[in-house]
N, CA, C and O of each residue as an XYZ file, in Angstrom:
708
protein
N      15.731     -8.976     11.221
C      14.372     -9.331     11.572
C      13.680    -10.085     10.442
O      12.887    -10.993     10.688
N      13.983     -9.705      9.212
C      13.349    -10.361      8.074
C      13.896    -11.759      7.852
O      13.237    -12.587      7.222
N      15.072    -12.031      8.350
C      15.664    -13.359      8.169
C      15.292    -14.306      9.298
O      15.008    -15.480      9.059
N      15.292    -13.795     10.549
C      15.103    -14.679     11.708
C      13.909    -14.313     12.583
O      13.592    -15.045     13.520
N      13.245    -13.202     12.300
C      12.139    -12.773     13.132
C      12.604    -11.854     14.250
O      13.800    -11.733     14.516
N      11.651    -11.214     14.893
C      11.948    -10.238     15.939
C      12.600    -10.884     17.155
O      13.595    -10.374     17.670
N      12.055    -11.985     17.611
C      12.556    -12.617     18.840
C      14.002    -13.081     18.705
O      14.768    -12.999     19.664
N      14.380    -13.565     17.535
C      15.735    -14.090     17.339
C      16.736    -13.008     16.948
O      17.941    -13.258     16.918
N      16.252    -11.826     16.652
C      17.118    -10.723     16.232
C      17.817    -10.107     17.442
O      17.219     -9.975     18.510
N      19.074     -9.732     17.273
C      19.815     -9.142     18.396
C      20.672     -7.967     17.935
O      20.931     -7.785     16.745
N      21.098     -7.183     18.910
C      22.027     -6.085     18.632
C      23.335     -6.632     18.052
O      23.963     -5.980     17.218
N      23.739     -7.807     18.483
C      24.964     -8.425     17.961
C      24.834     -8.695     16.462
O      25.786     -8.497     15.706
N      23.641     -9.153     16.030
C      23.403     -9.368     14.599
C      23.590     -8.070     13.825
O      24.285     -8.030     12.810
N      22.963     -7.016     14.319
C      23.042     -5.723     13.650
C      24.473     -5.191     13.647
O      24.932     -4.623     12.656
N      25.163     -5.380     14.753
C      26.551     -4.934     14.865
C      27.421     -5.568     13.778
O      28.260     -4.895     13.179
N      27.219     -6.848     13.529
C      27.985     -7.550     12.486
C      27.642     -7.033     11.088
O      28.517     -6.901     10.232
N      26.370     -6.746     10.873
C      25.919     -6.308      9.551
C      26.445     -4.916      9.215
O      26.955     -4.687      8.118
N      26.319     -3.983     10.168
C      26.687     -2.593      9.872
C      28.111     -2.242     10.272
O      28.611     -1.175      9.915
N      28.766     -3.125     11.008
C      30.165     -2.910     11.345
C      30.425     -1.860     12.408
O      31.461     -1.196     12.396
N      29.478     -1.710     13.332
C      29.700     -0.820     14.474
C      29.448     -1.603     15.754
O      28.889     -2.700     15.717
N      29.853     -1.050     16.865
C      29.731     -1.773     18.127
C      28.283     -1.810     18.611
O      27.461     -0.970     18.245
N      28.000     -2.809     19.443
C      26.676     -2.891     20.060
C      26.403     -1.644     20.892
O      25.272     -1.159     20.933
N      27.441     -1.121     21.559
C      27.277      0.087     22.381
C      26.825      1.276     21.531
O      25.998      2.075     21.969
N      27.360      1.390     20.333
C      26.947      2.480     19.437
C      25.478      2.334     19.044
O      24.740      3.317     18.981
N      25.076      1.122     18.789
C      23.670      0.881     18.438
C      22.781      1.221     19.625
O      21.753      1.879     19.463
N      23.171      0.776     20.821
C      22.396      1.080     22.032
C      22.304      2.580     22.274
O      21.296      3.065     22.788
N      23.339      3.311     21.910
C      23.322      4.763     22.090
C      22.177      5.389     21.280
O      21.478      6.278     21.766
N      21.998      4.919     20.050
C      20.960      5.469     19.174
C      19.590      4.827     19.401
O      18.556      5.468     19.211
N      19.596      3.573     19.804
C      18.355      2.821     20.023
C      18.474      2.110     21.368
O      18.897      0.955     21.423
N      18.101      2.796     22.457
C      18.339      2.249     23.795
C      17.640      0.915     24.080
O      18.103      0.137     24.914
N      16.525      0.651     23.386
C      15.827     -0.617     23.608
C      15.545     -1.295     22.265
O      15.488     -0.648     21.219
N      15.374     -2.596     22.328
C      15.042     -3.367     21.129
C      13.686     -2.918     20.574
O      13.475     -2.926     19.362
N      12.773     -2.528     21.464
C      11.461     -2.038     21.035
C      11.601     -0.806     20.143
O      10.964     -0.710     19.094
N      12.436      0.126     20.570
C      12.637      1.358     19.804
C      13.308      1.043     18.470
O      12.918      1.577     17.432
N      14.305      0.184     18.501
C      14.990     -0.217     17.272
C      14.006     -0.890     16.312
O      13.962     -0.555     15.129
N      13.226     -1.829     16.817
C      12.258     -2.534     15.981
C      11.237     -1.597     15.371
O      10.891     -1.723     14.196
N      10.754     -0.660     16.167
C       9.780      0.308     15.659
C      10.396      1.149     14.537
O       9.746      1.402     13.522
N      11.628      1.574     14.716
C      12.297      2.377     13.687
C      12.528      1.571     12.406
O      12.459      2.116     11.304
N      12.797      0.287     12.553
C      12.952     -0.573     11.372
C      11.647     -0.605     10.580
O      11.663     -0.497      9.353
N      10.521     -0.752     11.273
C       9.225     -0.795     10.589
C       8.916      0.560      9.954
O       8.444      0.617      8.819
N       9.176      1.637     10.668
C       8.928      2.978     10.126
C       9.768      3.209      8.873
O       9.275      3.752      7.885
N      11.027      2.801      8.912
C      11.898      2.963      7.741
C      11.415      2.098      6.578
O      11.416      2.543      5.430
N      11.004      0.871      6.871
C      10.492     -0.017      5.819
C       9.225      0.564      5.198
O       9.032      0.484      3.985
N       8.372      1.143      6.021
C       7.145      1.798      5.552
C       7.510      2.882      4.536
O       6.946      2.944      3.443
N       8.453      3.723      4.915
C       8.898      4.818      4.053
C       9.535      4.287      2.764
O       9.263      4.795      1.677
N      10.372      3.278      2.893
C      11.013      2.670      1.718
C       9.974      2.087      0.766
O      10.093      2.222     -0.452
N       8.961      1.441      1.324
C       7.917      0.836      0.498
C       7.100      1.908     -0.208
O       6.731      1.740     -1.371
N       6.817      3.001      0.478
C       6.106      4.098     -0.187
C       6.906      4.604     -1.389
O       6.339      4.879     -2.447
N       8.214      4.725     -1.221
C       9.067      5.153     -2.340
C       9.050      4.112     -3.467
O       9.036      4.471     -4.645
N       9.052      2.839     -3.107
C       8.968      1.793     -4.134
C       7.649      1.896     -4.896
O       7.616      1.724     -6.114
N       6.570      2.176     -4.182
C       5.268      2.317     -4.838
C       5.263      3.522     -5.779
O       4.713      3.451     -6.877
N       5.871      4.618     -5.352
C       5.972      5.794     -6.221
C       6.766      5.455     -7.480
O       6.403      5.865     -8.583
N       7.842      4.709     -7.305
C       8.669      4.284     -8.444
C       7.865      3.385     -9.381
O       7.934      3.533    -10.601
N       7.110      2.462     -8.815
C       6.278      1.571     -9.632
C       5.281      2.393    -10.435
O       5.105      2.165    -11.632
N       4.630      3.345     -9.783
C       3.635      4.162    -10.482
C       4.273      5.016    -11.574
O       3.647      5.281    -12.600
N       5.507      5.443    -11.358
C       6.191      6.276    -12.352
C       6.650      5.473    -13.566
O       6.724      6.004    -14.674
N       6.955      4.206    -13.357
C       7.524      3.409    -14.450
C       6.546      2.423    -15.077
O       6.650      2.135    -16.269
N       5.618      1.909    -14.317
C       4.638      0.943    -14.835
C       3.329      1.683    -15.076
O       2.651      2.082    -14.129
N       2.984      1.861    -16.316
C       1.831      2.706    -16.641
C       0.487      1.999    -16.507
O      -0.523      2.653    -16.249
N       0.452      0.693    -16.674
C      -0.832     -0.005    -16.557
C      -0.979     -0.588    -15.156
O       0.007     -0.879    -14.480
N      -2.216     -0.751    -14.741
C      -2.483     -1.351    -13.428
C      -1.960     -2.784    -13.385
O      -1.449     -3.227    -12.356
N      -2.084     -3.504    -14.484
C      -1.590     -4.884    -14.532
C      -0.079     -4.928    -14.288
O       0.405     -5.789    -13.554
N       0.655     -4.017    -14.892
C       2.107     -3.980    -14.691
C       2.461     -3.539    -13.274
O       3.472     -3.978    -12.724
N       1.652     -2.691    -12.688
C       1.889     -2.266    -11.306
C       1.691     -3.435    -10.344
O       2.463     -3.609     -9.401
N       0.666     -4.223    -10.584
C       0.444     -5.412     -9.752
C       1.605     -6.392     -9.942
O       2.088     -6.976     -8.971
N       2.048     -6.572    -11.171
C       3.185     -7.467    -11.438
C       4.438     -6.968    -10.720
O       5.204     -7.769    -10.185
N       4.648     -5.664    -10.706
C       5.813     -5.095    -10.011
C       5.698     -5.308     -8.505
O       6.702     -5.537     -7.831
N       4.477     -5.233     -7.977
C       4.262     -5.497     -6.552
C       4.633     -6.943     -6.225
O       5.351     -7.197     -5.257
N       4.153     -7.877     -7.019
C       4.482     -9.290     -6.806
C       5.995     -9.488     -6.901
O       6.569    -10.276     -6.150
N       6.628     -8.782     -7.813
C       8.075     -8.905     -7.988
C       8.849     -8.448     -6.750
O       9.940     -8.955     -6.488
N       8.307     -7.510     -5.994
C       8.971     -7.098     -4.747
C       9.135     -8.296     -3.808
O      10.155     -8.425     -3.131
N       8.140     -9.156     -3.773
C       8.192    -10.340     -2.918
C       9.202    -11.351     -3.453
O       9.924    -11.985     -2.684
N       9.248    -11.497     -4.769
C      10.240    -12.392     -5.375
C      11.656    -11.894     -5.080
O      12.542    -12.692     -4.776
N      11.868    -10.592     -5.167
C      13.186    -10.025     -4.853
C      13.580    -10.330     -3.404
O      14.730    -10.677     -3.132
N      12.638    -10.200     -2.489
C      12.919    -10.531     -1.083
C      13.282    -11.999     -0.940
O      14.215    -12.354     -0.220
N      12.534    -12.849     -1.634
C      12.819    -14.284     -1.578
C      14.227    -14.574     -2.082
O      14.963    -15.351     -1.473
N      14.595    -13.956     -3.179
C      15.940    -14.175     -3.735
C      17.034    -13.720     -2.773
O      18.149    -14.241     -2.801
N      16.711    -12.750     -1.926
C      17.670    -12.276     -0.918
C      17.565    -13.088      0.377
O      18.185    -12.743      1.382
N      16.779    -14.167      0.347
C      16.551    -15.036      1.517
C      15.926    -14.285      2.684
O      16.246    -14.533      3.846
N      15.028    -13.362      2.353
C      14.343    -12.575      3.376
C      12.836    -12.734      3.235
O      12.304    -12.774      2.125
N      12.164    -12.822      4.362
C      10.711    -12.743      4.362
C      10.321    -11.273      4.284
O      11.106    -10.408      4.673
N       9.125    -10.977      3.789
C       8.646     -9.605      3.889
C       8.591     -9.218      5.373
O       8.256    -10.048      6.218
N       8.912     -7.980      5.684
C       8.976     -7.568      7.083
C       7.655     -7.807      7.808
O       7.644     -8.338      8.918
N       6.545     -7.420      7.189
C       5.244     -7.626      7.842
C       4.990     -9.099      8.124
O       4.459     -9.454      9.176
N       5.363     -9.938      7.202
C       5.187    -11.380      7.358
C       6.021    -11.895      8.524
O       5.524    -12.624      9.383
N       7.289    -11.511      8.545
C       8.187    -11.960      9.617
C       7.701    -11.483     10.978
O       7.726    -12.238     11.949
N       7.261    -10.240     11.051
C       6.795     -9.704     12.331
C       5.451    -10.306     12.732
O       5.229    -10.595     13.908
N       4.564    -10.495     11.777
C       3.250    -11.064     12.096
C       3.358    -12.468     12.659
O       2.568    -12.862     13.517
N       4.338    -13.224     12.177
C       4.544    -14.578     12.695
C       4.970    -14.551     14.154
O       4.850    -15.552     14.860
N       5.460    -13.419     14.599
C       5.982    -13.259     15.958
C       5.105    -12.332     16.805
O       5.555    -11.824     17.832
N       3.860    -12.109     16.382
C       2.983    -11.133     17.028
C       2.868    -11.324     18.534
O       2.840    -10.344     19.278
N       2.802    -12.549     18.988
C       2.641    -12.802     20.427
C       3.812    -12.260     21.235
O       3.671    -11.992     22.429
N       4.957    -12.097     20.601
C       6.148    -11.624     21.304
C       6.501    -10.172     21.007
O       7.494     -9.658     21.521
N       5.702     -9.511     20.189
C       6.021     -8.136     19.806
C       5.503     -7.135     20.829
O       4.420     -7.316     21.386
N       6.269     -6.085     21.078
C       5.752     -4.993     21.892
C       4.648     -4.259     21.124
O       4.601     -4.303     19.895
N       3.784     -3.602     21.848
C       2.629     -2.951     21.242
C       3.032     -1.930     20.174
O       2.375     -1.840     19.137
N       4.094     -1.166     20.409
C       4.484     -0.150     19.424
C       4.827     -0.780     18.071
O       4.517     -0.205     17.027
N       5.451     -1.933     18.080
C       5.809     -2.594     16.821
C       4.574     -3.229     16.186
O       4.422     -3.202     14.965
N       3.702     -3.792     16.998
C       2.453     -4.351     16.478
C       1.641     -3.267     15.776
O       1.099     -3.494     14.694
N       1.560     -2.092     16.390
C       0.806     -0.984     15.795
C       1.440     -0.516     14.487
O       0.733     -0.267     13.510
N       2.764     -0.395     14.462
C       3.450      0.031     13.239
C       3.303     -1.011     12.130
O       3.155     -0.660     10.959
N       3.343     -2.290     12.502
C       3.175     -3.359     11.519
C       1.778     -3.304     10.917
O       1.611     -3.481      9.710
N       0.783     -3.060     11.747
C      -0.588     -2.931     11.263
C      -0.716     -1.755     10.292
O      -1.366     -1.871      9.253
N      -0.098     -0.634     10.631
C      -0.109      0.534      9.736
C       0.577      0.214      8.412
O       0.131      0.652      7.351
N       1.652     -0.543      8.482
C       2.399     -0.926      7.279
C       1.528     -1.796      6.366
O       1.488     -1.580      5.155
N       0.840     -2.769      6.944
C      -0.095     -3.580      6.165
C      -1.182     -2.697      5.559
O      -1.488     -2.807      4.371
N      -1.769     -1.813      6.384
C      -2.854     -0.945      5.908
C      -2.414     -0.076      4.734
O      -3.179      0.136      3.793
N      -1.180      0.427      4.789
C      -0.666      1.254      3.698
C      -0.593      0.443      2.405
O      -0.964      0.935      1.340
N      -0.116     -0.794      2.499
C      -0.023     -1.636      1.305
C      -1.407     -1.973      0.752
O      -1.619     -1.958     -0.460
N      -2.334     -2.274      1.638
C      -3.697     -2.600      1.211
C      -4.343     -1.395      0.542
O      -5.020     -1.539     -0.475
N      -4.138     -0.207      1.106
C      -4.693      1.013      0.506
C      -4.104      1.249     -0.885
O      -4.823      1.617     -1.814
N      -2.800      1.037     -1.024
C      -2.164      1.231     -2.329
C      -2.697      0.220     -3.341
O      -3.039      0.585     -4.466
N      -2.768     -1.034     -2.945
C      -3.295     -2.059     -3.848
C      -4.742     -1.768     -4.234
O      -5.130     -1.961     -5.386
N      -5.538     -1.305     -3.276
C      -6.931     -0.944     -3.563
C      -6.974      0.151     -4.619
O      -7.768      0.085     -5.557
N      -6.122      1.155     -4.466
C      -6.054      2.259     -5.432
C      -5.667      1.743     -6.818
O      -6.245      2.159     -7.822
N      -4.702      0.851     -6.870
C      -4.247      0.320     -8.159
C      -5.348     -0.516     -8.812
O      -5.607     -0.376    -10.007
N      -5.992     -1.379     -8.039
C      -7.084     -2.197     -8.592
C      -8.230     -1.296     -9.047
O      -8.782     -1.496    -10.129
N      -8.591     -0.301     -8.226
C      -9.670      0.618     -8.611
C      -9.316      1.348     -9.901
O     -10.169      1.531    -10.771
N      -8.062      1.765    -10.023
C      -7.624      2.411    -11.262
C      -7.751      1.487    -12.459
O      -8.132      1.920    -13.546
N      -7.433      0.212    -12.261
C      -7.581     -0.764    -13.335
C      -9.031     -0.989    -13.714
O      -9.352     -1.160    -14.890
N      -9.906     -0.990    -12.723
C     -11.345     -1.126    -12.985
C     -11.841      0.104    -13.747
O     -12.538     -0.015    -14.754
N     -11.473      1.281    -13.252
C     -11.917      2.531    -13.886
C     -11.433      2.649    -15.330
O     -12.122      3.220    -16.175
N     -10.250      2.109    -15.611
C      -9.681      2.173    -16.962
C     -10.189      1.045    -17.864
O      -9.814      0.968    -19.034
N     -11.036      0.177    -17.325
C     -11.533     -0.946    -18.110
C     -10.502     -2.043    -18.298
O     -10.618     -2.876    -19.197
N      -9.498     -2.034    -17.444
C      -8.421     -3.023    -17.522
C      -8.736     -4.274    -16.696
O      -8.330     -5.379    -17.053
N      -9.455     -4.092    -15.600
C      -9.803     -5.196    -14.697
C     -11.316     -5.321    -14.589
O     -12.051     -4.336    -14.666
N     -11.760     -6.564    -14.408
C     -13.178     -6.858    -14.246
C     -13.368     -7.890    -13.131
O     -13.926     -8.960    -13.373
N     -12.915     -7.586    -11.925
C     -13.005     -8.581    -10.851
C     -14.451     -8.788    -10.404
O     -15.299     -7.910    -10.565
N     -14.710     -9.955     -9.846
C     -16.031    -10.267     -9.307
C     -16.130     -9.886     -7.838
O     -16.993    -10.392     -7.120
N     -15.261     -9.009     -7.391
C     -15.271     -8.557     -6.002
C     -14.847     -7.094     -5.978
O     -14.472     -6.536     -7.009
N     -14.903     -6.484     -4.827
C     -14.551     -5.071     -4.707
C     -13.037     -4.884     -4.802
O     -12.284     -5.817     -4.521
N     -12.588     -3.707     -5.190
C     -11.145     -3.449     -5.204
C     -10.484     -3.663     -3.842
O      -9.355     -4.150     -3.776
N     -11.169     -3.308     -2.763
C     -10.558     -3.506     -1.437
C     -10.442     -4.988     -1.097
O      -9.450     -5.405     -0.499
N     -11.436     -5.786     -1.468
C     -11.326     -7.230     -1.247
C     -10.233     -7.829     -2.133
O      -9.498     -8.721     -1.707
N     -10.134     -7.337     -3.355
C      -9.091     -7.825     -4.262
C      -7.711     -7.473     -3.716
O      -6.779     -8.268     -3.834
N      -7.573     -6.298     -3.125
C      -6.295     -5.902     -2.519
C      -5.909     -6.869     -1.405
O      -4.747     -7.255     -1.287
N      -6.881     -7.256     -0.595
C      -6.609     -8.226      0.475
C      -6.189     -9.573     -0.101
O      -5.283    -10.222      0.421
N      -6.842     -9.984     -1.164
C      -6.481    -11.252     -1.807
C      -5.041    -11.183     -2.312
O      -4.268    -12.121     -2.119
N      -4.685    -10.084     -2.952
C      -3.330     -9.944     -3.510
C      -2.282     -9.983     -2.411
O      -1.299    -10.715     -2.522
N      -2.477     -9.208     -1.352
C      -1.465     -9.191     -0.292
C      -1.408    -10.545      0.410
O      -0.327    -11.003      0.779
N      -2.559    -11.187      0.597
C      -2.560    -12.514      1.220
C      -1.794    -13.524      0.368
O      -1.008    -14.314      0.891
N      -2.021    -13.496     -0.933
C      -1.308    -14.416     -1.822
C       0.198    -14.159     -1.797
O       0.989    -15.102     -1.779
N       0.589    -12.905     -1.796
C       2.027    -12.580     -1.819
C       2.713    -12.914     -0.501
O       3.804    -13.485     -0.497
N       2.088    -12.566      0.608
C       2.684    -12.877      1.912
C       2.755    -14.397      2.101
O       3.770    -14.927      2.553
N       1.673    -15.084      1.752
C       1.662    -16.543      1.874
C       2.671    -17.205      0.954
O       3.335    -18.167      1.341
N       2.786    -16.695     -0.259
C       3.758    -17.249     -1.203
C       5.175    -17.109     -0.667
O       6.027    -17.962     -0.917
N       5.425    -16.040      0.064
C       6.760    -15.835      0.631
C       7.120    -16.944      1.608
O       8.255    -17.419      1.631
N       6.160    -17.347      2.403
C       6.390    -18.418      3.372
C       6.573    -19.752      2.647
O       7.497    -20.508      2.948
N       5.692    -20.032      1.696
C       5.762    -21.300      0.963
C       7.048    -21.384      0.139
O       7.713    -22.420      0.135
N       7.399    -20.310     -0.551
C       8.623    -20.320     -1.366
C       9.852    -20.540     -0.502
O      10.785    -21.236     -0.902
N       9.850    -19.954      0.670
C      11.002    -20.121      1.565
C      11.084    -21.555      2.083
O      12.163    -22.146      2.124
N       9.949    -22.104      2.475
C       9.935    -23.451      3.057
C      10.221    -24.539      2.028
O      10.787    -25.581      2.359
N       9.830    -24.296      0.785
C       9.958    -25.334     -0.242
C      11.037    -25.045     -1.283
O      11.284    -25.866     -2.167
N      11.676    -23.885     -1.179
C      12.679    -23.451     -2.171
C      12.094    -23.465     -3.580
O      12.729    -23.921     -4.531
N      10.873    -22.957     -3.691
C      10.187    -22.908     -4.984
C       9.821    -21.461     -5.331
O       8.713    -21.025     -5.021
N      10.698    -20.730     -5.948
C      10.377    -19.346     -6.295
C       9.275    -19.218     -7.342
O       8.710    -18.138     -7.517
N       8.970    -20.304     -8.034
C       7.918    -20.239     -9.052
C       6.538    -19.963     -8.458
O       5.606    -19.644     -9.196
N       6.394    -20.080     -7.143
C       5.089    -19.759     -6.552
C       4.708    -18.307     -6.836
O       3.523    -17.978     -6.881
N       5.693    -17.442     -7.028
C       5.385    -16.036     -7.300
C       4.807    -15.847     -8.698
O       3.859    -15.081     -8.869
N       5.358    -16.528     -9.698
C       4.789    -16.419    -11.045
C       3.414    -17.080    -11.090
O       2.520    -16.604    -11.791
N       3.240    -18.168    -10.351
C       1.913    -18.786    -10.257
C       0.926    -17.824     -9.615
O      -0.211    -17.697    -10.068
N       1.364    -17.146     -8.561
C       0.506    -16.163     -7.901
C       0.055    -15.090     -8.875
O      -1.124    -14.740     -8.928
N       0.994    -14.574     -9.637
C       0.653    -13.510    -10.579
C      -0.366    -14.004    -11.599
O      -1.284    -13.273    -11.970
N      -0.205    -15.230    -12.044
C      -1.163    -15.813    -12.991
C      -2.563    -15.858    -12.360
O      -3.547    -15.495    -13.005
N      -2.648    -16.299    -11.107
C      -3.951    -16.397    -10.447
C      -4.519    -15.027    -10.098
O      -5.731    -14.824    -10.154
N      -3.663    -14.103     -9.743
C      -4.132    -12.731     -9.498
C      -4.743    -12.168    -10.777
O      -5.818    -11.569    -10.744
N      -4.061    -12.361    -11.900
C      -4.595    -11.871    -13.174
C      -5.911    -12.544    -13.533
O      -6.801    -11.903    -14.091
N      -6.045    -13.823    -13.219
C      -7.326    -14.508    -13.464
C      -8.438    -13.947    -12.584
O      -9.584    -13.838    -13.021
N      -8.104    -13.592    -11.349
C      -9.107    -13.004    -10.463
C      -9.480    -11.586    -10.890
O     -10.621    -11.157    -10.717
N      -8.518    -10.870    -11.444
C      -8.791     -9.511    -11.915
C      -9.554     -9.513    -13.234
O     -10.319     -8.590    -13.514
N      -9.348    -10.539    -14.035
C      -9.992    -10.655    -15.345
C     -10.523    -12.066    -15.530
O     -10.018    -12.822    -16.360
N     -11.549    -12.421    -14.752
C     -12.047    -13.801    -14.829
C     -12.694    -14.091    -16.183
O     -13.313    -13.229    -16.807
N     -12.523    -15.331    -16.602
C     -13.187    -15.774    -17.820
C     -14.674    -15.917    -17.540
O     -15.061    -16.320    -16.443
N     -15.511    -15.592    -18.519
C     -16.945    -15.827    -18.320
C     -17.198    -17.318    -18.102
O     -16.448    -18.164    -18.590
N     -18.256    -17.625    -17.370
C     -18.590    -19.024    -17.130
C     -18.809    -19.736    -18.454
O     -19.403    -19.179    -19.378
N     -18.326    -20.973    -18.542
C     -18.498    -21.763    -19.750
C     -17.342    -21.650    -20.729
O     -17.341    -22.332    -21.754
N     -16.359    -20.808    -20.442
C     -15.219    -20.681    -21.369
C     -14.014    -21.379    -20.830
O     -12.963    -21.379    -21.470
């Protein structure tokens, strides 16, 4: 799904990847809707674990934001779009259960980013000219958008540029400098 989108994804694709028959996949996931929903639920859980790992290893809010941006770069290097990005591009064709799970997945990331930005503000590390929740939206928008641009243009440097601009938004220079 992250490579070709929901509509182009098939049981045959999955069968080739995991090395089991399509019938076996159908046994566990009788419909594509159920399979797609489980993929999003699993990705949600995996991302929560990644966030816990980031918080355990990156002690500053700035490093946590950098680690978040790096997740998108890692996906790009694997020739994959972020799952939410890939699914959102296909929203008109998604069943409601997957649309709802995708929305929850976005909300979880936005909540985590808001928490990280707020922690940076509270620690005197960040001085944004907007609220932490608005800054979280800016960060996720930049990362999701960068994923599309990097894929279309084969320019992975958009991620380092994004991080530079995110840091400028979190710590803007005073006017006149």
